[in-house]
Short mmCIF file of C-alpha atoms in Angstrom, two decimals:
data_model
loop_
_atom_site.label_atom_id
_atom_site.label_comp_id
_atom_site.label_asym_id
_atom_site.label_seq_id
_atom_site.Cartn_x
_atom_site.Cartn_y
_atom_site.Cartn_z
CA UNK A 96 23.17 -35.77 -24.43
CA UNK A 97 19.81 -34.11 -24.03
CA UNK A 98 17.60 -36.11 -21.57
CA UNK A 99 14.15 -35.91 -22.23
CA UNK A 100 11.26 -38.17 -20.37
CA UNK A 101 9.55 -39.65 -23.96
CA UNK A 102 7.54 -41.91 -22.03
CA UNK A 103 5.91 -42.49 -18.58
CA UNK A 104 6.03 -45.99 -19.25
CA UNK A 105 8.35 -46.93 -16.15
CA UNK A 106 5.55 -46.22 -14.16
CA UNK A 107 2.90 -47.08 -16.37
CA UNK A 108 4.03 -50.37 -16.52
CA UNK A 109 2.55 -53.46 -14.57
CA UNK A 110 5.80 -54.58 -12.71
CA UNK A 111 4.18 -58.39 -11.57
CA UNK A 112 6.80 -60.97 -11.73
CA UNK A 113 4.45 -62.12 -15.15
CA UNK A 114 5.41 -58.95 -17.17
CA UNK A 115 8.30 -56.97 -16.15
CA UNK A 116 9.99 -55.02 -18.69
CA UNK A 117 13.81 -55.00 -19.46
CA UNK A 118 15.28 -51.29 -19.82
CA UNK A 119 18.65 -50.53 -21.76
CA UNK A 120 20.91 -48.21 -22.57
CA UNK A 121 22.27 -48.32 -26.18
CA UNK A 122 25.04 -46.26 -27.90
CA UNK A 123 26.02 -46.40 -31.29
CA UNK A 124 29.02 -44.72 -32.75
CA UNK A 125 30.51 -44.31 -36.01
CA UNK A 126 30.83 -42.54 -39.29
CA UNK A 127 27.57 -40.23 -39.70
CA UNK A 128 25.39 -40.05 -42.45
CA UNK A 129 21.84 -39.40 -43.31
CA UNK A 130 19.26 -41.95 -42.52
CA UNK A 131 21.29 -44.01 -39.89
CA UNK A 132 18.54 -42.62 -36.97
CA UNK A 133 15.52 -44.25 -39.32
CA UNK A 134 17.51 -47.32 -40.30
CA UNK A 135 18.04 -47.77 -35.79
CA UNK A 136 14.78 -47.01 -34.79
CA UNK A 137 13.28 -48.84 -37.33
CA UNK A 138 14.51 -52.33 -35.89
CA UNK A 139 13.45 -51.10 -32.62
CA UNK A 140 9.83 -50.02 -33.85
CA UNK A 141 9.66 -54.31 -34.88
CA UNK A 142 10.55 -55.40 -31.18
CA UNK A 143 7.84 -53.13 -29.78
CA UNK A 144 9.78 -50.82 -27.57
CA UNK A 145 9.12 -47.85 -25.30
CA UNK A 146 11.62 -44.89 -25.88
CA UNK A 147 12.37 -43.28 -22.16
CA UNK A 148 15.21 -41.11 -23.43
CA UNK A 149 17.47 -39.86 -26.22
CA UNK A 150 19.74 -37.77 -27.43
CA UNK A 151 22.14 -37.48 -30.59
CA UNK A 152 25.04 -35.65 -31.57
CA UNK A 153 27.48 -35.02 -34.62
CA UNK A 154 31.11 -34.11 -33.63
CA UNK A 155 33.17 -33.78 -36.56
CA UNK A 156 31.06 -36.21 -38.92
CA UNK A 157 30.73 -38.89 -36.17
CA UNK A 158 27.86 -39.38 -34.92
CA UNK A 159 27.25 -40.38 -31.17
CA UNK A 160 23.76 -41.49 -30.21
CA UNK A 161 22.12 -42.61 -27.11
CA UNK A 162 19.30 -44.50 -26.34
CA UNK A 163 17.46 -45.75 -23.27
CA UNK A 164 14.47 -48.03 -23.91
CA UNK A 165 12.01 -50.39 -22.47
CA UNK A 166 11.35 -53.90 -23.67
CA UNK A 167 8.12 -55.82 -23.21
CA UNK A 168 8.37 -58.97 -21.40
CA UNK A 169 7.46 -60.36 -24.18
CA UNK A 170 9.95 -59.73 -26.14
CA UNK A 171 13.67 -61.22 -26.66
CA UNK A 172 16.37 -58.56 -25.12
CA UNK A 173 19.11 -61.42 -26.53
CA UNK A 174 17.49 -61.28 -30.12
CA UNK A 175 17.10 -57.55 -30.45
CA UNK A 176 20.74 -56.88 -29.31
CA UNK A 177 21.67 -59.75 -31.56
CA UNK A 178 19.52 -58.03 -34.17
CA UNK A 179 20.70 -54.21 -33.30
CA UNK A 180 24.18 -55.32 -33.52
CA UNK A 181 24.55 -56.74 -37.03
CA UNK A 182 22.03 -53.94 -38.52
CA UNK A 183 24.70 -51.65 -36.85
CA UNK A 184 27.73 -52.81 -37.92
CA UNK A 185 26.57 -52.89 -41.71
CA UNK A 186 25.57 -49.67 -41.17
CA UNK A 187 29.41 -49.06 -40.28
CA UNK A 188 28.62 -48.03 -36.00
CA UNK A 189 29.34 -49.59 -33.62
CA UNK A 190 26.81 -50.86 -30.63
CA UNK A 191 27.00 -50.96 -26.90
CA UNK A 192 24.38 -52.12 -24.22
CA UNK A 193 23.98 -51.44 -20.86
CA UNK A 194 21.05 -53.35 -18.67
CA UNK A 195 19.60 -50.57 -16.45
CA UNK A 196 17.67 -50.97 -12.83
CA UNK A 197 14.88 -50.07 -11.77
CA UNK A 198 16.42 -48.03 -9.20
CA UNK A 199 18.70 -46.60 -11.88
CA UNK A 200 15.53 -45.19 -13.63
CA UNK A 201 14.06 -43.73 -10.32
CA UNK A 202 17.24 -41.83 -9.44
CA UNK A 203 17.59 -40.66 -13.19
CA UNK A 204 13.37 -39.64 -13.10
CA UNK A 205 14.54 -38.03 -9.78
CA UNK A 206 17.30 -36.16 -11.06
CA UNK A 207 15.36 -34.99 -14.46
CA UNK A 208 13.10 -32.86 -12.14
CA UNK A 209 16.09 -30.49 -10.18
CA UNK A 210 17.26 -27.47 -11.72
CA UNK A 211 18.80 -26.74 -14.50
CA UNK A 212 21.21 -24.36 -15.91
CA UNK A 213 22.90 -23.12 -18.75
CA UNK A 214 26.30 -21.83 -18.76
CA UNK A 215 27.65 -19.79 -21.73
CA UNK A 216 31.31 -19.39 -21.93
CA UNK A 217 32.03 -16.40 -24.72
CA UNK A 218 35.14 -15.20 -26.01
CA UNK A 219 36.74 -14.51 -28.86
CA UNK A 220 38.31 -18.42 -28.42
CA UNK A 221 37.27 -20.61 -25.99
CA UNK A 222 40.33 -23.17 -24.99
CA UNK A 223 40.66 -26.82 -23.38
CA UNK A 224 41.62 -24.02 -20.29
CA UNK A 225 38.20 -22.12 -20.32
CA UNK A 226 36.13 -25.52 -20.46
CA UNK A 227 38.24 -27.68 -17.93
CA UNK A 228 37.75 -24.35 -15.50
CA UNK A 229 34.01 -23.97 -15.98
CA UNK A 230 33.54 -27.61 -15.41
CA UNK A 231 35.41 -28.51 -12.61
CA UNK A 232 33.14 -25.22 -10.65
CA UNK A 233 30.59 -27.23 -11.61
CA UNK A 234 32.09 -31.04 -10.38
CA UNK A 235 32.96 -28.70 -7.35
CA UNK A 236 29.18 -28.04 -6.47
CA UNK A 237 28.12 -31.63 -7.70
CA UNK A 238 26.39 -29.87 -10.86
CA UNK A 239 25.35 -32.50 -13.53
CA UNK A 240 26.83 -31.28 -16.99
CA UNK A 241 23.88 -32.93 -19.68
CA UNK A 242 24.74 -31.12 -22.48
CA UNK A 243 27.42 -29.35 -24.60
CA UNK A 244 26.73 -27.41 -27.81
CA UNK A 245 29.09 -24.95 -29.40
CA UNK A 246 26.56 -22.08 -30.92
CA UNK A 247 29.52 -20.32 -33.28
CA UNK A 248 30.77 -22.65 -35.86
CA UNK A 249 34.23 -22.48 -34.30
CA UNK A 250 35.78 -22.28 -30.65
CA UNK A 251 39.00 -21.85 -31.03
CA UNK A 252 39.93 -20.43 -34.67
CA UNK A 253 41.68 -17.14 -35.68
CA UNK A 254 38.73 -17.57 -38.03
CA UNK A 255 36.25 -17.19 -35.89
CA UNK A 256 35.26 -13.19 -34.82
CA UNK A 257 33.21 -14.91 -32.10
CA UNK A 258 33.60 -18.24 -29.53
CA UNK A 259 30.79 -19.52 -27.59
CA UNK A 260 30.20 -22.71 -25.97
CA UNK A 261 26.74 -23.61 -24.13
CA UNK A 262 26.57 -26.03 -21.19
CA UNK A 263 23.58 -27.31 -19.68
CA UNK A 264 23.38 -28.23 -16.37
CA UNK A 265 21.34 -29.59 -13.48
CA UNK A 266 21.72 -29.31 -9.52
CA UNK A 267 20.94 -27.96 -6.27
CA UNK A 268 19.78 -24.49 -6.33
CA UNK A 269 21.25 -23.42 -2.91
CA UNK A 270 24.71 -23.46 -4.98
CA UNK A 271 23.82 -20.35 -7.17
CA UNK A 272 25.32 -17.91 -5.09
CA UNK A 273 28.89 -20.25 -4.92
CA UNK A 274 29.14 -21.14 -8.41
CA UNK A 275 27.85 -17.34 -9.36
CA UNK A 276 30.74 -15.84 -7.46
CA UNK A 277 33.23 -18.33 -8.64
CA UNK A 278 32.52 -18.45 -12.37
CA UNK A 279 33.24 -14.12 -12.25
CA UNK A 280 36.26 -14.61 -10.48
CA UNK A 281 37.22 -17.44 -13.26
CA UNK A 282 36.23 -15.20 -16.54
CA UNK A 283 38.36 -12.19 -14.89
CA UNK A 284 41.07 -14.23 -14.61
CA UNK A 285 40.81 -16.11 -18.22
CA UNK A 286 39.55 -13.28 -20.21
CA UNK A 287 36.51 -14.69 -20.97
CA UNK A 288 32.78 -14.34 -20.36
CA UNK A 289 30.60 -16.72 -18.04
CA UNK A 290 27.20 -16.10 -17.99
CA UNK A 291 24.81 -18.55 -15.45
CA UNK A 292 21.12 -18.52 -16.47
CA UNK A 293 18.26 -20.66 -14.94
CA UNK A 294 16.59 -22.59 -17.85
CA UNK A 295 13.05 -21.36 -18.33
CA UNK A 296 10.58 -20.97 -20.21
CA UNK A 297 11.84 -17.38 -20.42
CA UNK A 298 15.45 -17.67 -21.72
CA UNK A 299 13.80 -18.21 -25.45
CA UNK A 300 11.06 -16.01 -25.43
CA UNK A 301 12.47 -12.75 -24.69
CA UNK A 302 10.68 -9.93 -26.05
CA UNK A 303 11.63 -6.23 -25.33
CA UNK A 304 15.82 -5.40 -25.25
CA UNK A 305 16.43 -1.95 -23.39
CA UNK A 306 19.82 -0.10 -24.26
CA UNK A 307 21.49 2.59 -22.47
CA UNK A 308 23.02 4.32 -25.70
CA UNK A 309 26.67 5.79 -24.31
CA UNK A 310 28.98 3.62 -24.29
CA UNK A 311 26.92 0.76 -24.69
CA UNK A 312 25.11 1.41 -28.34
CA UNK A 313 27.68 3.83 -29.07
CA UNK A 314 31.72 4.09 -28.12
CA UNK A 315 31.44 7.16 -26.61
CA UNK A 316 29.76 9.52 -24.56
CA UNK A 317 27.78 12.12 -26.06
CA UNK A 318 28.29 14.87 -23.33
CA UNK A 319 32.26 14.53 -23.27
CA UNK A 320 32.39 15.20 -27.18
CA UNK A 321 30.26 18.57 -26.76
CA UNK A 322 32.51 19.46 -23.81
CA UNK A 323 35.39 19.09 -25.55
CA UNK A 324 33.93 21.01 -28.60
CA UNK A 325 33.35 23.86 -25.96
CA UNK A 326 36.66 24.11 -24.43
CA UNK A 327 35.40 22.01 -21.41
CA UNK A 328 36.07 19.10 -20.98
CA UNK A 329 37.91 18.81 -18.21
CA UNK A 330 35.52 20.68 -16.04
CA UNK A 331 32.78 18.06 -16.91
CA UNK A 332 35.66 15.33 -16.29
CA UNK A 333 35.76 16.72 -12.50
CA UNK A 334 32.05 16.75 -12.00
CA UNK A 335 31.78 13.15 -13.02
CA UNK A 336 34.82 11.89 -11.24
CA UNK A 337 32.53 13.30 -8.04
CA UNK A 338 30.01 11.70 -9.10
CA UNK A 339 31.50 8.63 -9.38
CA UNK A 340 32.81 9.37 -5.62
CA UNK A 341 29.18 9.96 -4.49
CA UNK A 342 29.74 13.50 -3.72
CA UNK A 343 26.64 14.36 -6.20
CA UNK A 344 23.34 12.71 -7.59
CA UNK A 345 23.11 12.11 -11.55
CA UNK A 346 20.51 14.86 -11.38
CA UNK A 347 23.14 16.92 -10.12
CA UNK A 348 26.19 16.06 -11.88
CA UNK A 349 24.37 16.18 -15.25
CA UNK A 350 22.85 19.75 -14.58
CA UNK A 351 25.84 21.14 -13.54
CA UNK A 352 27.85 19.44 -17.07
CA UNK A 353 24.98 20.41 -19.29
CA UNK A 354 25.46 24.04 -17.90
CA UNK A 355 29.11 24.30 -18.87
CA UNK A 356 27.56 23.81 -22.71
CA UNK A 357 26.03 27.27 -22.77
CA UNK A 358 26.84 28.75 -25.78
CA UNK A 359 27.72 25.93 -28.06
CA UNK A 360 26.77 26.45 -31.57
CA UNK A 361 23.90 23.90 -32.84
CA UNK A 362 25.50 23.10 -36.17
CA UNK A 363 28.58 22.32 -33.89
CA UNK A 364 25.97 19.84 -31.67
CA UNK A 365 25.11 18.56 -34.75
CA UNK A 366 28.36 17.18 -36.02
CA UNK A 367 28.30 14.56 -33.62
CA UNK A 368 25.66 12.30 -35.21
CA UNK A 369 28.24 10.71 -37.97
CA UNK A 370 31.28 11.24 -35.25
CA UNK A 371 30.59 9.13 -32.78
CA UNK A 372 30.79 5.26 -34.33
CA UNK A 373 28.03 2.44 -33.60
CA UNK A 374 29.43 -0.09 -31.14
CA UNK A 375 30.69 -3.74 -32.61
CA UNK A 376 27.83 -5.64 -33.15
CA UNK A 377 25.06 -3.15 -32.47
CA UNK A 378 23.83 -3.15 -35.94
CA UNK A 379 23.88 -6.98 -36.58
CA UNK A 380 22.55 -7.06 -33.16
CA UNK A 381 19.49 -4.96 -33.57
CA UNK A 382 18.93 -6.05 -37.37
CA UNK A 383 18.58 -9.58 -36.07
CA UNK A 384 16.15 -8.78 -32.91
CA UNK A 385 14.01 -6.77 -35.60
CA UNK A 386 13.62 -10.09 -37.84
CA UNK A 387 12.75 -11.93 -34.62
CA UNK A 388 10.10 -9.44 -33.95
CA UNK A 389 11.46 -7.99 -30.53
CA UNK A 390 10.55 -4.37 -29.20
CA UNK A 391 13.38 -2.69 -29.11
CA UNK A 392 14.01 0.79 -26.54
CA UNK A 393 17.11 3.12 -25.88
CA UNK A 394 16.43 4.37 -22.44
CA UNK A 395 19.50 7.00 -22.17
CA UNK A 396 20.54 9.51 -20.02
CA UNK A 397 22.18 10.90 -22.56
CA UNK A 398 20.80 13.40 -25.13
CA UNK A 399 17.35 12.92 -27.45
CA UNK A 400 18.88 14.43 -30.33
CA UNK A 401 21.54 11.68 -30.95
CA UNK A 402 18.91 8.73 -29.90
CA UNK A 403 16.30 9.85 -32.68
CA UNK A 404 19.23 9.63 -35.01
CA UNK A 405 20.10 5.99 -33.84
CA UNK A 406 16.28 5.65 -33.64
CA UNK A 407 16.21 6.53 -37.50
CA UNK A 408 19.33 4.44 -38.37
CA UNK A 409 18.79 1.15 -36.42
CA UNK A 410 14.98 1.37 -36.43
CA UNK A 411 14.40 1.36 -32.82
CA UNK A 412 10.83 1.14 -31.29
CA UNK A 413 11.14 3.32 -28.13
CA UNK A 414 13.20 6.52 -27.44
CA UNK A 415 13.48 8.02 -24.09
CA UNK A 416 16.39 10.60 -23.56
CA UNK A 417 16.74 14.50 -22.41
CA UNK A 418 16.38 17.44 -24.23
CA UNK A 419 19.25 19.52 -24.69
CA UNK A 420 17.22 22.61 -25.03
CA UNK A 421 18.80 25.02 -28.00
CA UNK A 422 17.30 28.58 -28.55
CA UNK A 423 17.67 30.61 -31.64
CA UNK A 424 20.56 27.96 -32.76
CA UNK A 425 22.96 28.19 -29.73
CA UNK A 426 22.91 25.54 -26.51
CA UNK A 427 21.11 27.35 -23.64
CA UNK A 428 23.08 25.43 -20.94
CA UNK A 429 19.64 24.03 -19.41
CA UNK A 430 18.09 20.20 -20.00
CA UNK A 431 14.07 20.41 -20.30
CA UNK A 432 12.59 18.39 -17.62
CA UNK A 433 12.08 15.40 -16.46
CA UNK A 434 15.84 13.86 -16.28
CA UNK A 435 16.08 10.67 -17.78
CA UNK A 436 17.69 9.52 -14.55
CA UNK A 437 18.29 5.80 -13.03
CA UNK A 438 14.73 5.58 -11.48
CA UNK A 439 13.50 7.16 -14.33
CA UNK A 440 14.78 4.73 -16.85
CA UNK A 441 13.08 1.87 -14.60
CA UNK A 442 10.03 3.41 -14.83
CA UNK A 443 10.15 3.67 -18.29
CA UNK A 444 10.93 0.00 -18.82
CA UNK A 445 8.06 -0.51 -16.76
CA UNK A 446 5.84 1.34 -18.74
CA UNK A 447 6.83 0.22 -22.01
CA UNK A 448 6.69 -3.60 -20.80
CA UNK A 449 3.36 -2.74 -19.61
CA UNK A 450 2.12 -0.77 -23.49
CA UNK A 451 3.25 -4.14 -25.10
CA UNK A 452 2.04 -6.62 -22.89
CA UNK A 453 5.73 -8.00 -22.59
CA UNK A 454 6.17 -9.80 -18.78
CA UNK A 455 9.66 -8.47 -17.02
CA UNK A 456 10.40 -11.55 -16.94
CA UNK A 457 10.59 -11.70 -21.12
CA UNK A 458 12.59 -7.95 -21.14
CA UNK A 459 16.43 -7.42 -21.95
CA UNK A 460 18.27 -4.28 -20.27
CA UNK A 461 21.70 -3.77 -21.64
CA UNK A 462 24.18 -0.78 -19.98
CA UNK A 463 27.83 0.05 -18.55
CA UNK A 464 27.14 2.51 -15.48
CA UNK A 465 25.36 2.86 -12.43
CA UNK A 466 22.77 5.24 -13.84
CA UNK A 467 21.30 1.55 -15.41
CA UNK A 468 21.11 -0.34 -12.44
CA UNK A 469 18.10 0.55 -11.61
CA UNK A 470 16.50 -0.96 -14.98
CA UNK A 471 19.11 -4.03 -15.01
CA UNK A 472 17.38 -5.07 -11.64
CA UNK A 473 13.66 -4.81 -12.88
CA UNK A 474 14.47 -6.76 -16.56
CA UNK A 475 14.23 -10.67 -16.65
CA UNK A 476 18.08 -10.31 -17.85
CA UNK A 477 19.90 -7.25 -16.34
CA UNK A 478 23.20 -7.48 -18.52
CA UNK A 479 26.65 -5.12 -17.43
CA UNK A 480 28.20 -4.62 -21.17
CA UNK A 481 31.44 -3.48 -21.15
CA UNK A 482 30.56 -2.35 -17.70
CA UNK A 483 32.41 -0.29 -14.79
CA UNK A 484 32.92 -3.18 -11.28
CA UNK A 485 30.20 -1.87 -10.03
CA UNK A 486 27.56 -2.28 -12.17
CA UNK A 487 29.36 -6.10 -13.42
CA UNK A 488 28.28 -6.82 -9.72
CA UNK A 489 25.01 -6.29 -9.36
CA UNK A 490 24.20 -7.45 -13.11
CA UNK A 491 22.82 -10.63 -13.51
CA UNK A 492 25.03 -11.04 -16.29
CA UNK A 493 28.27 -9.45 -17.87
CA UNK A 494 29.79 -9.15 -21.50
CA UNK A 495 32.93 -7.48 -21.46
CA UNK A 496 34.61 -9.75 -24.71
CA UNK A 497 32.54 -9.29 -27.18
CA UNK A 498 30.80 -6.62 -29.59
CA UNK A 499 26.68 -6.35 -29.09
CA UNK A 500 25.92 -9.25 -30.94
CA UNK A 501 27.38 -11.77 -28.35
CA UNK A 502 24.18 -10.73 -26.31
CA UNK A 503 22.32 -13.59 -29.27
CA UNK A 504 24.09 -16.03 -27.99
CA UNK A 505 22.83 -15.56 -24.43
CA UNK A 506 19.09 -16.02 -25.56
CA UNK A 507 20.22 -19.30 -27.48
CA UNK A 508 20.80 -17.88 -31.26
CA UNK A 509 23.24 -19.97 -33.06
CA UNK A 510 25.81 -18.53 -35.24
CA UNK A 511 23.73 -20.86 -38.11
CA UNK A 512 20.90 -19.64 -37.02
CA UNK A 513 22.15 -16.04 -37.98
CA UNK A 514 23.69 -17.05 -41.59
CA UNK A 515 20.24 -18.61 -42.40
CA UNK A 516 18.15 -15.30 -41.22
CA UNK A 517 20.92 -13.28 -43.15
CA UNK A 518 20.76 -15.25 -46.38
CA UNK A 519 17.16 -15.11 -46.46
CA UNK A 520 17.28 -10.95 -45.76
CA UNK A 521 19.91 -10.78 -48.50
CA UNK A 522 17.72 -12.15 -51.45
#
């Protein structure tokens, strides 16, 4: 159940042995249909009470619903659960009441005010075995689970292209580190994704997604298809395997690749653009964040030519990539400066958060390899997609199950959410 502080009555209230206020917990449970919340809270309206708290849910057309509420002293708690209870039961639910302390109320007012979480679990199921893992890191560090909401219609389906289940949480903050560590050791070892956000004001109000384009908006990399083309590729394989080893810069390794293109025909370079396929999910992904009315940016290290195309087809804000210069039709071998490097891409994130008005805090960067660091660190949400151990690391989060789109999930779009937006764009 959601807890949410409806009224400051508990301390509002003149506690003098005269007029002290009862407070109780109710739950009703039953067969759901519409108007059963109205017919409840009704009865309770004609006692005169205080709603402190509530929270409903519908699991499989039953409906569970919670509610914690303060009674006037002068007022009956005997007749209004005598009252509750026979409204309920010809309403087919059945009641139960707790009395609840004063003390109780503290603690819980206490507790409403540490810090809370939310834990996505993604796959494409999520099992009894994913959610009994996840929660007992979280019994382990004394985490308060509040909430669970599935945000795809189904968790565990062969119908079902994606899973996701969304737990809110609440607990000590020295834990992160812990339960951060723990919950990537868990998804490796289930074959699932856990992300851990803090719960802010941020996490829905996003407004700028960054993309590294190879091998993260596209499955491929750009360079290795026009080395290949040129009867190179495994020259440029070499140069980025020391690369990797830390033997040379990007600057460096990308110079040296780009130079092994010399000669290349354009119309060759050209082929590319309806070779190399979009990533799962990129367009849904993209199409959605456009109806939402985010900025969107590639920020690639990869080559202009093929971003302006994705630019064209996706309908991308911002494009920032290097020119592969081409004289009189033929690849010179040479990139025109400045190299759209790891610092550089930063900086640009920077800048464009900066042209929109957009707070790092509210900015998305999405990429696989250590070139994107540098911008993962800077954005609000710094997310490793499909991502080499490295860069799944030092990412605040990692998606390595499912296509682009899963990314929705992680800024709290429901799959319903997504039909409804989709209808509408359809008509």
């Amino acid at each position: 159940m959601c807890h949410r502080l409806l009224s400051s009555g508990i301390f509002g209230t003149d506690m003098s042995a005269e007029s002290t206020p009862s407070y109780l917990l109710i739950h009703f449970s039953g067969p759901d249909r519409p108007g059963l919340t109205a017919d409840l809270t009704h009865v309770l309206a004609a006692h005169d009470v205080n709603i402190l708290d509530i929270g409903q849910a519908v699991v499989h057309e039953t409906l569970a619903l919670g509610i914690l509420i303060e009674i006037p002293a002068s007022k009956s708690v005997t007749s209004l659960k005598i009252t509750l209870t026979e409204h309920a039961r010809d309403l087919r639910l059945e009641p139960s009441f707790s009395a609840v302390s004063q003390e109780s109320l503290e603690r819980w007012l206490h507790d409403s005010y540490q810090p809370h979480f939310l834990i996505t679990i993604l796959g494409r199921t999520v099992t009894a075995r994913h959610l009994a893992r996840v929660s007992a890191i979280l019994a382990a560090h004394a985490f308060n689970v509040y909430r669970i909401e599935p945000l795809t219609q189904h968790i565990a389906s062969d119908i079902a292209a994606n899973a996701c289940i969304e737990i809110s949480a609440s607990g000590d903050l020295s834990r992160e580190a812990a339960m951060r560590a723990e919950f990537t050791a868990a998804a490796e070892e289930l074959s699932v994704d856990i992300a851990f956000q803090h719960e802010s004001i941020f996490r829905r109000n996003r407004r700028l997604f960054a993309f590294d384009m190879d091998s993260t908006l596209i499955q491929g990399e750009v360079i290795d298809e026009l080395a290949r083309m040129a009867g190179v590729g495994d020259e440029v394989v070499k140069i980025t395997e020391a690369a990797m080893r830390g033997e040379l810069n990007f600057d460096e390794s990308f110079t040296r690749r780009v130079s092994l293109l010399k000669g290349l025909p354009a119309e060759r370079v050209y082929t590319l653009l309806d070779a190399i396929p979009l990533t799962e999910g990129a367009e849904r992904l993209i199409r959605t964040l456009r109806r939402l009315g985010y900025k969107t940016a590639i920020l690639s290290g990869g080559f202009k030519f093929f971003a302006n195309h994705l630019q064209q087809k996706l309908g991308i804000d911002y494009v920032y990539a290097n020119d592969l210069e081409i004289i009189d039709g033929t690849v010179t071998g040479r990139v025109i400066p400045p190299i759209v490097n790891g610092e550089r891409k930063a900086a640009l994130l920077k800048e464009i958060a900066g042209r929109e008005s957009i707070s790092l805090e509210q900015v998305v960067a999405v990429g696989d390899g250590a070139n994107d660091i540098p911008m993962l660190s800077v954005a609000g949400m710094g997310i490793a997609y499909r991502a080499k151990p490295r860069v799944r690391q030092q990412a605040s989060q990692s998606i390595s199950w499912l296509g682009l789109d899963g990314l929705l999930y992680l800024i709290g779009v429901r799959d319903r959410d997504l039909r409804a937006s989709e209808a509408t764009e359809s008509k």
